[in-house]
Short mmCIF file of C-alpha atoms in Angstrom, two decimals:
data_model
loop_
_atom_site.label_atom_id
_atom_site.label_comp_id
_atom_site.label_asym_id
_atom_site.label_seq_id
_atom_site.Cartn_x
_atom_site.Cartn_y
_atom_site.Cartn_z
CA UNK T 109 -114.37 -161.40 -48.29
CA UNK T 110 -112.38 -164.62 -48.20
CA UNK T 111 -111.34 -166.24 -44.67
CA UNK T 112 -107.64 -167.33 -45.64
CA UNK T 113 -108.22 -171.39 -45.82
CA UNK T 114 -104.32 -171.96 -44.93
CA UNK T 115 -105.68 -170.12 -41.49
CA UNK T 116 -108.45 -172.07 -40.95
CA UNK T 117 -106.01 -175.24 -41.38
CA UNK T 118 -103.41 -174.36 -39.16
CA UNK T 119 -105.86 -173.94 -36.54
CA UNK T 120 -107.72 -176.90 -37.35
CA UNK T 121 -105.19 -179.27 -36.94
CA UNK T 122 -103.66 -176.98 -33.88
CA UNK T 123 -100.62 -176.42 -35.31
CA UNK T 124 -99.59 -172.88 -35.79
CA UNK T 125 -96.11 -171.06 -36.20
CA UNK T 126 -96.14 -167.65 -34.21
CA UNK T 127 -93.79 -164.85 -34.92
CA UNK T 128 -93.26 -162.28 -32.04
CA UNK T 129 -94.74 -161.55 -28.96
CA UNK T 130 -97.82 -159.65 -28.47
CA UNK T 131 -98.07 -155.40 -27.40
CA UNK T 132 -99.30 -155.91 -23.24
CA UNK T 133 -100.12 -151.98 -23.38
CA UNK T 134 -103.84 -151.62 -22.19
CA UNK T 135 -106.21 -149.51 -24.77
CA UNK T 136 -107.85 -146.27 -24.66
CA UNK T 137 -111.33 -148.32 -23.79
CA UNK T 138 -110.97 -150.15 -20.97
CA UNK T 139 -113.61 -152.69 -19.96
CA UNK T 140 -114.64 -151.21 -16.45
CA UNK T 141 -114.55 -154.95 -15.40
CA UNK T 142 -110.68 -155.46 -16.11
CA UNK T 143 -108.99 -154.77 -12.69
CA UNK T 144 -105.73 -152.39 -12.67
CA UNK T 145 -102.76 -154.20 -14.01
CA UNK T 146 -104.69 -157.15 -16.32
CA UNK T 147 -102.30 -158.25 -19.63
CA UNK T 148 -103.81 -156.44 -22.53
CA UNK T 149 -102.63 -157.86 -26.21
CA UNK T 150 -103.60 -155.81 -29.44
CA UNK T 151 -103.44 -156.01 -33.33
CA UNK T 152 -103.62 -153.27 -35.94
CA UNK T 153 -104.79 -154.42 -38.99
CA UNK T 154 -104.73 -150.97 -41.42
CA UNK T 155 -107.41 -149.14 -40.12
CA UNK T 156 -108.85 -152.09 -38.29
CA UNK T 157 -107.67 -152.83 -34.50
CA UNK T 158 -108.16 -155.46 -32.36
CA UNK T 159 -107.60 -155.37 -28.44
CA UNK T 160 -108.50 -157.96 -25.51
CA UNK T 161 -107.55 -159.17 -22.13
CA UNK T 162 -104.86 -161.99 -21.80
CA UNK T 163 -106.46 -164.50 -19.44
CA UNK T 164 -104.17 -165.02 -16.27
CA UNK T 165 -101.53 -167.66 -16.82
CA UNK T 166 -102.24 -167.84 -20.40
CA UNK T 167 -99.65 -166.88 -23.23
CA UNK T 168 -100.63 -164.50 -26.13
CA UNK T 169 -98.78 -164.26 -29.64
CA UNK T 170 -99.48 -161.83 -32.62
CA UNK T 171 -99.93 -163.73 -35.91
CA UNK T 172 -99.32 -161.40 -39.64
CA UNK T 173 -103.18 -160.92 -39.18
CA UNK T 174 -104.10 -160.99 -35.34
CA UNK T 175 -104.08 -162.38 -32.24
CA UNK T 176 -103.76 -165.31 -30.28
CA UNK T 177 -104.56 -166.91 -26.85
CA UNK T 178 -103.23 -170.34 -25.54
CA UNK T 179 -104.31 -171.58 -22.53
CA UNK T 180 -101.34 -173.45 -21.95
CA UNK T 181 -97.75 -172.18 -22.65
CA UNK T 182 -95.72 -174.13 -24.69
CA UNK T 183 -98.29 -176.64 -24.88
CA UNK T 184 -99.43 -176.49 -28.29
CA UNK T 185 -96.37 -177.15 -30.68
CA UNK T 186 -97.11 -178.73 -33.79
CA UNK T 187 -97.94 -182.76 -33.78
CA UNK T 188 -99.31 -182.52 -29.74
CA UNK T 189 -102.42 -182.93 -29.07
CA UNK T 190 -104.56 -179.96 -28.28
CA UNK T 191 -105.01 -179.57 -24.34
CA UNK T 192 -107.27 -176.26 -23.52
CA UNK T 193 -108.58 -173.50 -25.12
CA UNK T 194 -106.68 -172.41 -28.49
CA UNK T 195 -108.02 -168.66 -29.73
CA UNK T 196 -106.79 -166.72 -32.79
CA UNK T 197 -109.13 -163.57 -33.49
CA UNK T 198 -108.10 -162.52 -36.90
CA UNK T 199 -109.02 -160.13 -39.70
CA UNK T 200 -109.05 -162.27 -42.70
CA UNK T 201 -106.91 -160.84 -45.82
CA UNK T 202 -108.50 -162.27 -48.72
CA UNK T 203 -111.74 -160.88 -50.34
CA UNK T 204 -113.19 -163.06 -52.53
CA UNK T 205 -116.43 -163.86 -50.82
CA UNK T 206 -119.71 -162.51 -51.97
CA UNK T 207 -121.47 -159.80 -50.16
CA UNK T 208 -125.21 -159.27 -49.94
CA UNK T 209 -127.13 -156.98 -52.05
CA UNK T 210 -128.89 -155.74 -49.40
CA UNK T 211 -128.44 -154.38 -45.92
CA UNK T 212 -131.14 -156.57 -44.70
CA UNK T 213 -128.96 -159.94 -44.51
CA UNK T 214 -126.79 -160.35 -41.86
CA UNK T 215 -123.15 -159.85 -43.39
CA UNK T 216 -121.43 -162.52 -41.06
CA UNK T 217 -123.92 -165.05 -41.78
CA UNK T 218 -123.81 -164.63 -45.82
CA UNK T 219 -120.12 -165.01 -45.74
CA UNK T 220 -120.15 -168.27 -42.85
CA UNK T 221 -123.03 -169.84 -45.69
CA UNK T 222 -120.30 -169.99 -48.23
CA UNK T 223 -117.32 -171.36 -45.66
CA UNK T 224 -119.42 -174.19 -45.18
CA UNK T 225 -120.58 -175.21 -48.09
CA UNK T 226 -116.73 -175.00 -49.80
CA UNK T 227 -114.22 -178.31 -49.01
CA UNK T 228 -111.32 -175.91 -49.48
CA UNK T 229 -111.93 -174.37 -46.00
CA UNK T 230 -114.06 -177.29 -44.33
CA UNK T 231 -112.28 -179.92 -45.39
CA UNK T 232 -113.42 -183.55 -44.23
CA UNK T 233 -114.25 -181.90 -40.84
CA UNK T 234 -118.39 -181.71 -39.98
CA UNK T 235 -119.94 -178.62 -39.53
CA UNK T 236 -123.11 -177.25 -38.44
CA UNK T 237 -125.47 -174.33 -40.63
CA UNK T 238 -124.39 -171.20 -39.59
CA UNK T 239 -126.49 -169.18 -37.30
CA UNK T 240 -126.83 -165.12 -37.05
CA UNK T 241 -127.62 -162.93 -34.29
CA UNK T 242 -126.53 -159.92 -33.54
CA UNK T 243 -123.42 -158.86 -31.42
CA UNK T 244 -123.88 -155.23 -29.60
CA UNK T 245 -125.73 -154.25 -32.70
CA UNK T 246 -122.85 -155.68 -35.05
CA UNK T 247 -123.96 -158.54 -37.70
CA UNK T 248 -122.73 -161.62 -36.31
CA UNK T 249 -122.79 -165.57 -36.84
CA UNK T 250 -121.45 -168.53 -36.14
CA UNK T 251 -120.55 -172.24 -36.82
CA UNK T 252 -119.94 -175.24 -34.91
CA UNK T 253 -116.86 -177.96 -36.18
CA UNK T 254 -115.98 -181.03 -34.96
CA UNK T 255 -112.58 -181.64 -36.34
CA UNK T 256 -112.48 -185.71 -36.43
CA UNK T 257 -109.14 -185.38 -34.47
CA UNK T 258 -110.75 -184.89 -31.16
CA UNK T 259 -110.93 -181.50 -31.04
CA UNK T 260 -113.98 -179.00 -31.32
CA UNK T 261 -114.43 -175.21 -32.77
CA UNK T 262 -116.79 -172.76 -32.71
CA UNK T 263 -115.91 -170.11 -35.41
CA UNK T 264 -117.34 -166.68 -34.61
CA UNK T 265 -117.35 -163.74 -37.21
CA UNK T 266 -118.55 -159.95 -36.76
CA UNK T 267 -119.21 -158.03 -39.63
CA UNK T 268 -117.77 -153.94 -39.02
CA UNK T 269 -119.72 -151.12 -41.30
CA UNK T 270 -116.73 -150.88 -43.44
CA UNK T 271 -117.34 -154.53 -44.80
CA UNK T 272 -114.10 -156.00 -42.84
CA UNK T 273 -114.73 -159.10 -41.13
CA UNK T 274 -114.04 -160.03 -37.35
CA UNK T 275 -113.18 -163.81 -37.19
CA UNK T 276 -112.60 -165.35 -33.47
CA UNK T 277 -111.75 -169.50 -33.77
CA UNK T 278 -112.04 -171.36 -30.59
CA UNK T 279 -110.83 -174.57 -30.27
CA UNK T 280 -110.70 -177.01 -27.49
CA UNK T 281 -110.13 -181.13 -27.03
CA UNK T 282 -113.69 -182.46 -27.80
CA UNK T 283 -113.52 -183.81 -24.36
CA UNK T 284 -113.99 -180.07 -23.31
CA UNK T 285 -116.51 -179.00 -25.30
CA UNK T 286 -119.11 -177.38 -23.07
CA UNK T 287 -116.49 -175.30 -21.73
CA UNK T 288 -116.48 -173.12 -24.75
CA UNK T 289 -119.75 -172.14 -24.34
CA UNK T 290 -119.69 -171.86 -20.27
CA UNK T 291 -116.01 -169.43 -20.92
CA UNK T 292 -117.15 -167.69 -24.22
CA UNK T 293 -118.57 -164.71 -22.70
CA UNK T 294 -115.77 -163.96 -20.54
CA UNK T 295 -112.91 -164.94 -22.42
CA UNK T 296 -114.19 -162.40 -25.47
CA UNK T 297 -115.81 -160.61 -23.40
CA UNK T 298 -113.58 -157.62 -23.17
CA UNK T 299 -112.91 -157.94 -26.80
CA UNK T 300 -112.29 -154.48 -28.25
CA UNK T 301 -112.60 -153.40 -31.95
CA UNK T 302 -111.58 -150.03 -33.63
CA UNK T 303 -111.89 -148.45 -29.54
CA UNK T 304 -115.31 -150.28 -28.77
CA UNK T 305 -115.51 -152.83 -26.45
CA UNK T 306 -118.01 -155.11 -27.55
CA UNK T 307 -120.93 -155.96 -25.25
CA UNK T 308 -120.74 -159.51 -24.15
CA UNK T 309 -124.32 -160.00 -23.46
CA UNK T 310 -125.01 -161.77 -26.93
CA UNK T 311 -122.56 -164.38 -25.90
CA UNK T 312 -124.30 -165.30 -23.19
CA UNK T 313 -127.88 -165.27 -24.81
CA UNK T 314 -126.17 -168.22 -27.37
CA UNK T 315 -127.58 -171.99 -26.33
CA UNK T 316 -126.66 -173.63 -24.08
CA UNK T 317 -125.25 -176.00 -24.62
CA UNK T 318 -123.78 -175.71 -27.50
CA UNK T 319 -124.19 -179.30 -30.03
CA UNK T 320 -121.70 -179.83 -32.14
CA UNK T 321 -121.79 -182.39 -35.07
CA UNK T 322 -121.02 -185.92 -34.25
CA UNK T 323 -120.60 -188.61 -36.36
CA UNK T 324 -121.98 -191.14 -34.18
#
């Protein structure tokens, strides 16, 4: 299971190119906590599909392999600086990660242990050791980056039975960075995979706050 490094990039440095416009039609699962008439975005990825609530006022795009969220319309083009929330949840294409033998180790967290420890998808950016936990009973993990260009991410991934990865990237200016973990639960919190809406409460069990590498 290999998290496309080109991705990773392009989000780093917050410079993405977006195709088309994302589906607004809601899903069969609807978070009872979505009022009537909230923006709903979605992805198919082959037998994988991804659905979630567009925050009010934000824009939503479809990349080739998912979705993503911008806080601020038009406010991201490439060689600006980053000014709110950037999202792209994502099923990575490439495969080339090694899984665990055993059902006993968390999936997500095997996979984040080799991200980190590889300068092709790191880069010169610092990073934290990835942590597990679970997410609604899912595998989950995640890792903490600060950029060096004054922005922050916290890279989530949920590991689905079939061995398919779910990969949310959250970026913000550094300047912001206790917002991600004040928002996180709402903002993927009606995050819906393959029909199931994921239970947010594991967000908002994660510490608080949230310390990201600094290289003071």
């Amino acid at each position: 299971m290999r998290i496309s490094a080109s991705l990773l990039l392009i989000l780093l440095t917050a410079c993405q190119v977006f195709s088309y416009p994302a589906q607004s039609n809601p899903p069969s699962v609807v978070d009872k906590r979505a009022a009537s008439g909230e923006q709903w975005t979605r992805h198919n990825e082959g037998e994988v599909s991804l659905s979630i609530v567009v925050p009010r006022g934000w824009e939503t795009y479809n990349t080739s392999v998912g979705i993503v969220l911008n806080e601020y319309i038009g406010g991201n083009a490439p060689d600006t600086p980053l000014n709110g929330f950037l999202i792209h949840i994502f099923i990575p294409h490439d495969k080339h990660f090694t899984l665990p033998d055993s059902d006993d180790v968390n999936m997500a967290w095997f996979v984040l242990n080799q991200v980190v420890t590889n300068p092709d998808y790191i880069g010169g950016a610092l990073v934290s050791e990835p942590v597990a936990f679970e997410w609604d009973d899912y595998d989950a993990a995640y890792y903490l980056l600060n950029n060096r260009d004054q922005t922050v991410t916290m890279l989530l991934a949920l590991a689905l039975p079939d061995q398919n990865l779910v990969v949310a990237h959250v970026s913000v200016p550094e300047a912001q960075a206790a917002r991600i973990r004040a928002l996180l639960p709402d903002l993927l919190g009606t995050l819906t995979v393959d029909g199931h809406h994921l239970n947010a409460a594991a967000l908002s069990a994660l510490p608080d706050p949230l310390v990201f590498p600094s290289s003071d």
